[in-house]
Coordinates of C-alpha atoms in Angstrom, one line a residue:
M93 CA 118.8 152.5 175.4
D94 CA 122.7 152.1 175.5
N95 CA 123.4 149.7 178.0
F96 CA 122.4 145.8 177.0
D97 CA 123.5 142.5 178.8
A98 CA 125.4 141.3 175.4
I99 CA 126.1 142.9 171.9
V100 CA 126.7 140.2 168.8
I101 CA 128.6 141.9 166.2
G102 CA 127.7 140.4 162.8
G103 CA 124.5 138.8 161.2
G104 CA 125.5 136.1 159.8
H105 CA 124.3 132.8 160.9
A106 CA 126.7 132.9 163.7
G107 CA 125.3 135.8 164.9
C108 CA 121.8 135.0 164.3
E109 CA 122.3 131.8 166.8
C110 CA 124.4 133.5 169.1
A111 CA 121.8 136.5 169.2
L112 CA 118.9 133.8 169.5
A113 CA 120.6 131.7 172.0
L114 CA 121.6 134.9 174.5
A115 CA 117.7 136.0 173.6
R116 CA 116.2 132.7 174.7
L117 CA 117.9 132.6 177.9
G118 CA 116.9 136.3 178.7
K119 CA 119.6 138.4 177.9
N120 CA 119.2 141.6 176.9
T121 CA 121.0 141.6 173.4
L122 CA 122.1 143.9 170.7
M123 CA 122.9 142.5 167.1
L124 CA 125.0 145.2 165.0
T125 CA 125.5 144.2 161.8
I126 CA 126.6 146.4 158.6
S127 CA 123.4 145.7 156.8
L128 CA 120.2 144.1 157.8
D129 CA 120.0 142.9 154.3
A130 CA 123.0 140.4 155.0
I131 CA 121.0 139.0 158.0
G132 CA 120.7 135.1 157.5
F133 CA 121.8 135.6 154.3
L134 CA 123.9 132.9 152.1
P135 CA 126.5 134.7 150.0
C136 CA 127.9 131.5 148.8
N137 CA 125.5 128.5 147.8
P138 CA 121.7 127.8 148.2
S139 CA 122.1 125.0 150.5
I140 CA 122.2 124.1 154.4
G141 CA 123.5 120.4 155.4
G142 CA 125.5 118.4 153.3
T143 CA 128.2 115.7 154.6
A144 CA 128.7 116.4 158.3
K145 CA 127.2 119.6 158.0
G146 CA 123.8 118.1 158.1
H147 CA 124.7 116.5 161.7
L148 CA 125.5 120.1 162.7
V149 CA 122.0 121.6 161.7
C150 CA 120.5 118.8 163.7
E151 CA 122.4 119.5 166.8
I152 CA 121.9 122.9 166.7
D153 CA 118.4 122.2 166.6
A154 CA 118.1 119.6 169.3
L155 CA 119.8 122.2 171.5
G156 CA 117.0 124.5 170.5
G157 CA 118.5 126.8 167.5
E158 CA 117.1 128.0 164.7
M159 CA 118.7 127.0 161.9
G160 CA 117.3 124.0 161.3
V161 CA 113.9 125.3 161.7
C162 CA 114.4 128.0 159.1
A163 CA 115.7 125.4 156.7
D164 CA 112.2 123.3 156.8
K165 CA 110.6 126.5 156.4
S166 CA 112.7 127.4 153.4
A167 CA 113.5 124.4 151.4
I168 CA 112.7 123.8 147.9
Q169 CA 114.4 120.7 147.6
I170 CA 115.4 117.5 150.1
R171 CA 117.8 114.8 150.0
M172 CA 120.0 112.4 152.4
L173 CA 123.2 112.2 150.9
N174 CA 125.8 109.1 151.5
R175 CA 122.9 106.4 151.1
G176 CA 125.1 104.0 150.5
K177 CA 127.9 104.4 153.2
G178 CA 125.4 103.5 156.4
P179 CA 123.0 105.4 158.8
A180 CA 126.4 106.9 160.6
V181 CA 127.1 109.5 157.7
Y182 CA 123.7 109.6 156.5
S183 CA 123.8 113.5 155.8
L184 CA 120.6 115.6 155.2
R185 CA 120.8 118.5 152.6
A186 CA 118.6 120.7 151.4
Q187 CA 118.5 123.5 148.6
V188 CA 117.1 126.5 150.1
D189 CA 115.4 129.8 148.6
K190 CA 118.3 132.2 149.7
Q191 CA 115.6 135.5 149.9
L192 CA 112.9 133.0 151.6
Y193 CA 115.7 132.1 154.3
H194 CA 116.8 135.5 155.0
N195 CA 113.3 136.9 155.3
N196 CA 112.3 134.0 157.9
M197 CA 115.5 133.9 159.8
K198 CA 115.1 137.9 160.1
K199 CA 111.3 137.6 161.2
T200 CA 112.4 135.4 163.7
L201 CA 115.0 138.0 165.2
E202 CA 112.6 140.7 165.0
E203 CA 109.8 139.4 166.7
N204 CA 112.2 138.4 170.0
L205 CA 111.4 140.9 172.6
N206 CA 115.1 140.9 173.8
I207 CA 117.0 141.2 170.8
H208 CA 117.3 144.7 169.0
I209 CA 118.6 144.9 166.0
K210 CA 121.2 148.1 164.7
Q211 CA 122.4 148.6 161.2
A212 CA 125.7 149.7 162.0
E213 CA 129.3 149.1 161.4
V214 CA 131.3 148.5 164.8
D215 CA 134.8 150.2 164.7
E216 CA 136.2 149.5 168.0
I217 CA 135.8 147.2 171.0
I218 CA 136.2 149.2 174.4
S219 CA 138.0 147.2 176.9
D220 CA 141.1 148.0 179.7
G221 CA 142.8 145.0 178.0
K222 CA 141.5 142.8 180.6
S223 CA 137.8 143.0 180.3
V224 CA 135.3 144.2 177.5
Y225 CA 133.2 147.0 178.0
G226 CA 131.5 148.0 174.8
V227 CA 131.4 148.9 171.4
K228 CA 132.0 151.8 169.5
T229 CA 130.3 152.4 166.0
A230 CA 131.8 153.9 162.9
Q231 CA 128.7 157.0 163.3
G232 CA 130.2 157.2 166.9
E233 CA 127.4 155.4 168.6
I234 CA 128.5 153.8 172.0
Y235 CA 126.9 150.9 173.3
N236 CA 127.7 149.1 176.8
A237 CA 127.8 145.1 177.5
K238 CA 129.8 143.1 179.5
A239 CA 129.9 140.3 176.8
I240 CA 130.6 140.8 173.2
I241 CA 130.5 138.1 170.5
I242 CA 132.2 138.8 167.1
C243 CA 130.4 136.9 164.5
S244 CA 132.2 138.6 161.7
G245 CA 132.2 136.6 159.2
V246 CA 134.5 137.1 156.2
Y247 CA 133.8 140.9 156.3
L248 CA 137.2 142.0 158.5
K249 CA 139.1 144.1 155.9
S250 CA 138.0 141.7 152.9
R251 CA 139.2 142.1 149.3
I252 CA 136.9 140.7 146.3
I253 CA 139.6 139.3 143.6
I254 CA 138.5 138.8 139.9
G255 CA 141.3 138.5 137.9
E256 CA 143.4 141.6 138.1
Y257 CA 140.4 143.3 139.0
T258 CA 140.0 143.9 143.2
K259 CA 137.8 145.8 145.4
N260 CA 137.8 146.6 149.5
S261 CA 134.3 144.8 149.9
G262 CA 132.5 142.1 151.5
P263 CA 130.9 139.4 149.9
N264 CA 127.9 139.8 147.4
G265 CA 128.0 143.7 147.3
F266 CA 128.0 144.3 151.3
S267 CA 130.1 146.9 152.7
R268 CA 133.2 145.2 154.6
S269 CA 134.5 145.8 158.1
E270 CA 137.0 148.8 157.8
N271 CA 138.5 149.2 161.4
L272 CA 137.4 146.5 163.8
S273 CA 140.5 144.5 163.2
D274 CA 142.5 147.5 164.1
S275 CA 140.8 147.7 167.1
L276 CA 141.5 143.8 168.0
K277 CA 145.2 144.0 166.8
K278 CA 145.6 146.8 169.7
L279 CA 143.7 144.6 172.1
G280 CA 146.6 142.1 171.5
V281 CA 144.8 139.5 169.5
D282 CA 146.3 138.0 166.8
L283 CA 145.0 137.8 162.9
R284 CA 145.6 136.0 160.3
R285 CA 144.5 136.1 156.6
F286 CA 142.4 133.4 154.5
K287 CA 140.9 133.3 151.3
T288 CA 137.8 131.8 150.1
G289 CA 135.7 131.8 146.8
T290 CA 132.7 131.7 144.9
P291 CA 131.5 130.2 141.3
A292 CA 129.7 132.5 139.1
R293 CA 125.8 132.3 139.1
M294 CA 124.1 131.9 135.3
N295 CA 120.7 132.8 134.1
G296 CA 118.7 129.5 134.1
R297 CA 116.7 130.4 131.4
T298 CA 119.9 130.5 129.3
I299 CA 121.0 126.4 130.2
D300 CA 119.8 123.6 128.2
Y301 CA 119.3 121.4 130.8
S302 CA 117.8 118.4 128.0
K303 CA 121.7 118.1 127.8
L304 CA 122.3 117.6 132.1
C305 CA 121.7 114.5 134.4
V306 CA 118.6 115.4 136.9
Q307 CA 118.9 115.1 140.2
H308 CA 114.9 115.1 142.2
G309 CA 114.6 115.6 145.7
E310 CA 113.3 112.8 148.1
E311 CA 110.1 112.2 150.0
D312 CA 109.2 111.2 153.0
I313 CA 112.6 111.6 154.9
Q314 CA 113.7 113.2 157.8
T315 CA 114.1 117.1 158.2
F316 CA 116.2 119.1 159.9
S317 CA 114.3 120.3 163.1
F318 CA 112.7 117.5 164.9
M319 CA 109.7 120.3 165.9
T320 CA 108.8 119.8 161.9
T321 CA 105.7 118.2 161.3
V322 CA 105.0 118.6 157.4
P323 CA 107.8 118.0 155.7
P324 CA 109.1 120.5 152.9
K325 CA 107.7 119.5 149.5
N326 CA 110.3 119.1 146.3
V327 CA 109.9 121.8 144.1
R328 CA 113.0 122.3 142.3
D329 CA 115.3 119.9 140.7
C330 CA 118.9 120.0 140.7
Y331 CA 121.4 119.2 137.7
L332 CA 124.7 117.6 137.1
T333 CA 127.3 117.8 134.2
Y334 CA 130.9 118.1 134.3
T335 CA 133.9 120.3 132.8
N336 CA 136.1 118.4 129.9
E337 CA 139.1 119.0 128.4
K338 CA 138.3 122.1 126.5
T339 CA 137.3 123.5 129.7
H340 CA 141.0 122.3 131.7
E341 CA 142.5 123.7 128.1
V342 CA 141.2 127.4 128.8
I343 CA 142.4 127.3 132.3
R344 CA 145.7 126.2 131.5
Q345 CA 146.2 128.7 128.8
N346 CA 145.3 131.6 131.5
L347 CA 147.0 130.3 134.7
S348 CA 149.4 133.4 134.6
R349 CA 146.0 135.4 134.8
A350 CA 145.1 133.5 137.7
P351 CA 145.4 135.4 140.9
M352 CA 146.0 132.4 142.8
Y353 CA 149.4 132.2 140.9
S354 CA 150.1 135.3 139.7
G355 CA 150.8 136.5 143.5
V356 CA 147.8 139.0 144.1
I357 CA 146.1 136.6 146.6
K358 CA 147.7 136.4 149.6
G359 CA 145.6 134.3 152.0
V360 CA 145.5 130.7 152.4
G361 CA 142.7 128.9 150.5
P362 CA 140.2 125.8 151.3
R363 CA 141.8 122.3 150.3
Y364 CA 138.8 120.9 150.6
C365 CA 136.7 123.0 148.3
P366 CA 139.4 124.4 145.9
S367 CA 138.9 126.5 143.1
I368 CA 138.6 125.0 139.6
E369 CA 141.9 126.5 138.6
D370 CA 143.3 125.0 141.3
K371 CA 141.7 121.1 140.6
I372 CA 143.4 121.5 137.7
V373 CA 147.0 121.9 138.8
R374 CA 146.6 119.9 141.9
F375 CA 144.6 116.6 140.1
A376 CA 146.0 116.8 136.4
D377 CA 145.5 113.4 135.7
K378 CA 141.6 113.7 135.9
T379 CA 140.0 114.8 132.6
R380 CA 136.9 116.1 134.4
H381 CA 135.1 117.8 137.5
Q382 CA 131.6 117.2 138.2
I383 CA 129.3 120.5 138.4
F384 CA 125.9 120.7 140.5
L385 CA 123.5 123.1 139.2
E386 CA 121.6 124.6 141.9
P387 CA 118.3 127.2 141.8
E388 CA 118.9 129.9 144.6
G389 CA 115.0 130.1 144.9
L390 CA 111.7 130.2 143.3
N391 CA 111.6 134.1 142.4
T392 CA 114.5 133.8 140.8
N393 CA 116.6 132.8 137.5
E394 CA 119.5 132.5 139.3
V395 CA 121.4 129.4 139.3
Y396 CA 125.0 128.5 141.7
V397 CA 127.2 126.5 139.3
Q398 CA 128.9 124.5 142.1
G399 CA 132.4 123.0 141.6
V400 CA 133.7 125.9 139.6
S401 CA 134.6 128.6 142.1
T402 CA 137.3 131.1 140.6
S403 CA 139.0 134.1 140.5
L404 CA 139.9 134.1 136.8
P405 CA 139.3 136.9 134.6
V406 CA 135.7 138.0 133.6
D407 CA 136.4 137.4 129.9
V408 CA 138.4 133.8 130.8
Q409 CA 135.5 133.0 133.0
K410 CA 133.0 133.0 130.1
K411 CA 134.8 131.4 127.8
M412 CA 135.5 128.6 130.5
Y413 CA 131.9 127.8 131.3
R414 CA 130.8 128.1 127.8
T415 CA 132.8 124.9 127.1
I416 CA 130.5 122.9 129.8
E417 CA 127.6 120.7 128.5
G418 CA 124.9 122.6 128.9
L419 CA 126.3 125.9 129.8
E420 CA 127.1 126.6 125.9
N421 CA 125.1 130.2 125.6
A422 CA 124.6 130.7 129.4
E423 CA 124.9 134.0 130.4
I424 CA 126.7 134.8 133.6
M425 CA 124.7 136.8 136.0
R426 CA 127.1 137.7 139.0
D427 CA 130.8 136.5 138.3
A428 CA 132.7 134.2 140.1
Y429 CA 135.4 135.9 142.9
A430 CA 137.6 135.1 145.5
I431 CA 137.8 136.9 148.7
E432 CA 140.2 137.4 151.4
Y433 CA 139.6 138.5 155.0
D434 CA 141.4 138.6 158.2
L435 CA 140.6 135.8 161.2
I436 CA 141.8 135.0 164.6
D437 CA 143.8 132.4 165.7
S438 CA 141.3 130.0 166.8
T439 CA 143.9 128.9 169.7
T440 CA 143.7 131.8 171.5
L441 CA 140.3 130.9 172.4
Y442 CA 138.9 128.7 175.5
P443 CA 136.4 125.7 174.4
S444 CA 133.7 128.1 175.8
L445 CA 134.8 130.4 172.9
M446 CA 136.0 133.1 174.7
H447 CA 139.1 134.6 174.5
K448 CA 142.3 133.6 176.7
T449 CA 143.2 137.5 178.0
I450 CA 140.3 139.3 177.6
Q451 CA 137.4 138.5 179.9
G452 CA 133.9 138.4 177.9
L453 CA 134.9 138.6 174.5
F454 CA 133.6 135.7 172.3
F455 CA 134.4 134.9 169.2
A456 CA 132.3 132.5 166.5
G457 CA 132.0 131.4 163.0
Q458 CA 134.8 132.3 160.0
I459 CA 136.6 134.4 161.8
N460 CA 137.6 131.7 163.9
G461 CA 139.1 129.9 160.6
T462 CA 136.4 128.0 159.7
S463 CA 134.1 127.6 156.5
G464 CA 130.4 127.2 156.1
Y465 CA 127.1 128.3 157.2
E466 CA 126.7 125.1 159.6
E467 CA 129.8 125.5 160.9
A468 CA 129.3 129.2 162.1
A469 CA 125.8 128.4 163.3
A470 CA 127.0 125.3 165.5
Q471 CA 129.6 127.9 167.2
G472 CA 127.5 130.9 167.5
I473 CA 124.7 129.0 169.5
I474 CA 127.6 127.9 171.9
A475 CA 129.1 131.4 172.4
G476 CA 125.9 132.8 173.0
I477 CA 125.1 129.8 175.4
N478 CA 128.2 130.5 176.9
A479 CA 128.4 134.4 177.1
S480 CA 124.9 133.9 178.9
R481 CA 126.3 131.5 181.3
F482 CA 129.8 134.0 181.7
L483 CA 127.3 137.0 182.4
E484 CA 125.5 134.4 185.1
H485 CA 129.0 133.8 186.6
R486 CA 128.3 130.1 185.9
E487 CA 130.5 127.1 184.3
P488 CA 130.4 127.1 180.3
L489 CA 128.8 124.2 178.0
I490 CA 131.5 122.2 176.9
L491 CA 130.4 119.8 174.6
K492 CA 132.8 116.9 174.3
R493 CA 134.0 114.6 171.2
N494 CA 132.2 111.9 171.8
E495 CA 128.6 113.9 172.6
A496 CA 128.2 116.1 169.5
Y497 CA 130.1 116.9 166.4
I498 CA 129.9 120.3 167.4
G499 CA 132.2 119.5 170.0
V500 CA 134.6 117.6 167.6
L501 CA 134.3 120.6 165.6
I502 CA 135.2 123.5 168.9
D503 CA 138.0 121.0 170.5
D504 CA 139.7 120.8 166.4
L505 CA 139.6 124.9 166.6
V506 CA 141.0 125.4 169.9
T507 CA 143.2 122.4 170.4
K508 CA 144.8 122.2 167.0
G509 CA 144.0 125.3 165.1
T510 CA 143.5 125.1 161.6
N511 CA 145.7 126.4 158.9
E512 CA 143.0 126.8 156.3
P513 CA 139.6 127.1 156.3
Y514 CA 138.3 124.5 158.2
R515 CA 135.5 122.5 156.8
M516 CA 133.7 119.6 159.2
M517 CA 134.0 116.2 157.8
T518 CA 132.0 113.0 159.2
S519 CA 136.1 111.6 159.3
R520 CA 136.9 113.9 161.9
A521 CA 134.5 112.4 164.2
E522 CA 135.7 109.5 166.1
Y523 CA 132.6 108.5 167.4
R524 CA 130.2 108.6 164.2
L525 CA 128.0 105.7 165.0
H526 CA 127.0 107.1 168.3
L527 CA 126.7 110.9 166.8
R528 CA 124.3 110.2 164.5
Q529 CA 121.7 112.5 162.9
D530 CA 118.4 110.5 163.7
N531 CA 119.7 110.8 167.8
A532 CA 120.6 114.1 168.0
D533 CA 118.0 115.2 170.1
K534 CA 118.8 111.9 172.3
R535 CA 122.3 113.4 172.9
L536 CA 121.4 117.0 173.4
T537 CA 117.6 117.9 174.0
P538 CA 118.3 117.3 177.7
I539 CA 121.3 119.7 177.8
G540 CA 119.4 122.1 176.0
R541 CA 116.6 122.2 178.6
E542 CA 118.9 122.0 181.3
I543 CA 120.5 125.3 180.1
G544 CA 117.7 126.8 179.6
L545 CA 117.3 127.0 175.5
V546 CA 114.6 124.2 175.3
D547 CA 111.1 125.4 175.5
D548 CA 108.0 122.9 176.7
K549 CA 106.9 122.4 173.5
R550 CA 110.0 121.2 172.1
W551 CA 110.4 119.1 175.6
Q552 CA 107.4 117.9 175.4
K553 CA 108.3 116.4 171.7
Y554 CA 111.1 115.1 172.9
Q555 CA 109.9 113.1 175.9
E556 CA 106.8 111.9 173.3
K557 CA 109.8 110.2 171.2
Q558 CA 111.3 108.8 174.2
Q559 CA 108.1 106.9 174.9
Q560 CA 107.2 105.6 171.8
I561 CA 111.0 104.4 171.6
T562 CA 110.7 102.7 174.9
K563 CA 107.3 101.2 173.6
I564 CA 108.9 99.7 170.4
Y565 CA 111.3 97.8 172.2
E566 CA 109.0 96.4 174.1
I567 CA 107.3 94.7 171.1
L568 CA 110.7 93.9 169.8
N569 CA 110.4 90.8 172.2
T570 CA 107.4 89.5 170.2
K571 CA 108.2 85.8 168.7
F572 CA 107.1 84.3 165.3
K573 CA 107.2 81.2 164.7
I574 CA 108.8 79.8 161.8
F575 CA 105.6 79.1 159.4
E576 CA 104.5 83.0 160.1
I577 CA 107.5 84.4 159.1
K578 CA 108.8 82.0 156.1
D579 CA 107.4 83.9 153.9
L580 CA 109.3 87.1 154.4
Y581 CA 112.9 85.5 154.7
I582 CA 112.3 84.0 151.5
E583 CA 111.3 87.5 149.5
K584 CA 114.3 89.8 151.4
N585 CA 116.7 86.8 150.2
E586 CA 117.9 85.7 153.8
S587 CA 118.1 81.8 155.2
V588 CA 114.9 80.4 156.8
P589 CA 115.8 80.2 160.5
T590 CA 114.6 76.9 162.0
T591 CA 113.5 78.1 165.6
S592 CA 111.1 80.8 166.2
Q593 CA 112.2 84.6 166.1
T594 CA 111.7 87.7 167.9
I595 CA 111.1 90.7 165.7
K596 CA 114.7 92.1 167.1
K597 CA 116.5 89.1 165.8
M598 CA 114.6 89.6 162.6
I599 CA 115.6 92.9 162.0
K600 CA 119.3 92.1 163.2
R601 CA 119.5 90.5 159.5
P602 CA 121.0 93.0 156.7
N603 CA 117.9 92.5 154.4
I604 CA 115.2 92.8 156.8
D605 CA 114.3 96.0 158.7
I606 CA 111.4 97.2 161.3
F607 CA 109.6 98.6 158.5
D608 CA 109.2 95.0 156.9
V609 CA 108.0 93.3 159.9
N610 CA 105.8 96.3 159.9
E611 CA 104.1 95.7 156.6
K612 CA 103.3 92.2 157.2
F613 CA 102.3 92.6 160.9
H614 CA 101.5 95.8 161.4
L615 CA 102.6 96.1 164.9
F616 CA 103.9 99.6 164.4
D617 CA 101.5 101.9 162.8
Q618 CA 101.1 103.9 166.0
F619 CA 104.6 105.3 166.1
S620 CA 106.5 107.9 164.1
K621 CA 108.8 106.6 161.3
R622 CA 111.6 108.9 163.6
A623 CA 111.2 106.9 166.3
L624 CA 111.1 103.7 164.2
E625 CA 114.1 104.4 162.1
Y626 CA 116.1 105.2 165.3
V627 CA 115.5 102.4 166.7
N628 CA 116.0 99.9 163.6
T629 CA 119.4 101.4 163.5
E630 CA 120.4 101.2 166.9
V631 CA 119.0 97.4 166.6
K632 CA 121.2 96.6 163.7
F633 CA 124.7 98.3 164.8
E634 CA 123.7 97.0 168.1
G635 CA 127.3 95.2 168.3
Y636 CA 129.1 98.3 166.8
L637 CA 127.5 100.5 169.2
N638 CA 128.6 98.4 172.1
Q639 CA 132.4 98.4 170.9
E640 CA 132.6 101.9 170.4
E641 CA 130.8 102.9 173.7
E642 CA 134.0 100.8 174.9
D643 CA 136.2 103.4 173.2
I644 CA 133.9 106.3 174.4
Q645 CA 134.7 104.6 178.0
N646 CA 138.5 105.2 177.8
F647 CA 138.1 108.6 176.0
K648 CA 136.4 110.0 179.2
K649 CA 139.1 108.6 181.4
Q650 CA 141.5 110.9 179.8
E651 CA 138.8 113.7 179.1
N652 CA 138.3 113.5 183.3
M653 CA 142.0 113.7 184.2
I654 CA 141.9 117.5 184.5
I655 CA 145.0 119.4 184.5
P656 CA 145.5 122.3 187.0
K657 CA 145.1 125.7 185.6
D658 CA 148.0 127.2 187.1
I659 CA 150.5 124.6 186.4
D660 CA 153.5 125.8 185.1
Y661 CA 154.7 124.0 181.9
K662 CA 157.8 125.8 181.6
D663 CA 159.1 124.4 184.9
L664 CA 157.6 120.6 184.4
K665 CA 160.7 118.5 183.9
G666 CA 161.0 115.8 181.3
L667 CA 158.8 117.6 178.7
R668 CA 160.4 118.7 175.4
I669 CA 160.8 122.4 174.5
E670 CA 158.2 122.0 171.6
A671 CA 155.2 120.5 174.2
K672 CA 156.1 123.2 177.2
Q673 CA 155.6 125.6 174.2
K674 CA 152.3 124.1 172.8
L675 CA 151.0 123.4 176.2
D676 CA 151.6 126.9 177.4
K677 CA 149.7 128.1 174.7
I678 CA 146.7 126.1 174.6
R679 CA 146.2 125.5 178.2
P680 CA 144.5 122.3 178.1
S681 CA 141.8 121.8 180.5
S682 CA 142.5 117.6 180.6
I683 CA 144.9 114.7 179.4
G684 CA 142.4 114.2 176.9
Q685 CA 142.8 117.9 175.3
A686 CA 146.9 118.2 175.7
S687 CA 146.9 114.2 174.3
R688 CA 145.2 116.1 171.0
I689 CA 147.5 119.2 170.6
S690 CA 149.7 119.0 167.4
G691 CA 153.5 118.4 168.9
V692 CA 152.9 117.1 172.4
S693 CA 153.9 113.3 172.0
P694 CA 152.8 110.1 173.9
A695 CA 155.9 110.6 176.3
D696 CA 154.9 113.9 176.9
V697 CA 151.3 113.0 177.7
T698 CA 152.4 110.4 180.5
I699 CA 154.9 112.8 181.8
L700 CA 151.8 115.1 182.7
I701 CA 149.9 112.5 183.9
M702 CA 152.5 111.2 186.4
Y703 CA 152.7 114.9 187.7
I704 CA 148.7 115.3 188.1
K705 CA 148.7 111.6 190.0
S706 CA 152.0 113.1 192.2
M707 CA 150.0 115.9 192.9
R708 CA 147.2 114.4 194.3

């Protein structure tokens, strides 16, 4: 069968979420991938989640996506980061078994009857320049569809770089995409060049762990998926070590051979995840840099050396790594490398992730300028949802910045663009206290249900949790006399009140939480820990949440002020030339989006508001 509703190009994290979203929404979907072994593969670090990334995974899950489910199934260690910084930025991170994650994700795709998977390289997008109609593979096969989603990751004309050695290849030895870049250029799609990198993989059997600081997993904490009932077990440890002056000296002596500085690398690298040679140059005053050793799985000795990505020649790599405590005799199993690749200008996309000039052509993942599995998957599920809605002639799903980290991510990409690999961070979100991991289901599961991605089982579980929350709030009004709670206040180093207290007032105290109250009075034994944690956070931060809600209402006013689609910015008097050019390129949908465009000043925004009011 050569006719499909939609075609997904690429089987990475964006492609997997995209294909599953389309299929679960009833669309006959073809996934074309250069290698079946690359489906759901983790070519870089063996982990899911982390700072802000954990938020994205929980949001994908709340919408009805798969990454959180697969991560929980494949986890070999799980921890909560940022414990000391407050619940707004708590970030779940799991070490996963790479092969197990790939197997679980591939099986999920294969078992969906609406997904057809084919190992093939796409050479050409078939289009009349205004709409897409299908694709042509390197083998000459033609597949037809009215929606095409390109999730090609770092494979477009990718090049591996290790010192003076270069090879036209995708990551981890997979083949690259040779001709799709040229096809996109012919369609008028602007392409750029980025670079990212990865560290060496060591043989764990040759690492001296006795010299290293161990990092254990945590028990009894939330999981990525709201559907997971049995938390993952911590069966592997991670370890910390550091570079030292010897390491830095080896690097400094060989900077002339580093592709970043010799001119071999042309692409722009990630500022927030620099190579070790870049760290040494940029932070010359630092005497050491942290290294995090991560196991790649249960059935391999390979260990990922997080924090020491490099493209230095192999002889320098060997010498450099062996200066590090614990790695003095470590054997490199896979050399570190940098990879350059083609990508598009993300400001040429609508917030739906469809191209502005080519109907039915969507882009998701690293081809849009992001880095990271989680950012890719987040775009993938949205692109899949919106490709489905495009085929049904329905309005796209656009998550706003106050609704989800996914909304922040996509708005940043299509409004501001990026000149380097974009990484999601909690600091990018203005309304962090409302966009927590623990309330992702409350924010997004009703949306997922409305669009058709959330099935009955997930919806029932969501409703049960909300019912528990309602009952917990009722119990919070229970009052206790001073003699009943005096011991608890003293034990928690809190001043003893002089009047009776409700449970709600008790848990507003810094050192008392809902679990302390339950340990003493057992009023909440029947409720889930997730429901209790949610209520505890909402009560403790009630004042801050109310304050942030006021900011959100002001934000909504600007977001709800819609800019006419046919506005001619070039003829709008009073706008500066730069503002006219930027506004005409981005074509913002609202005053809020216009105000976030680099180069558009508050004065320009005022002129736009006056124009819209005059039109009314």
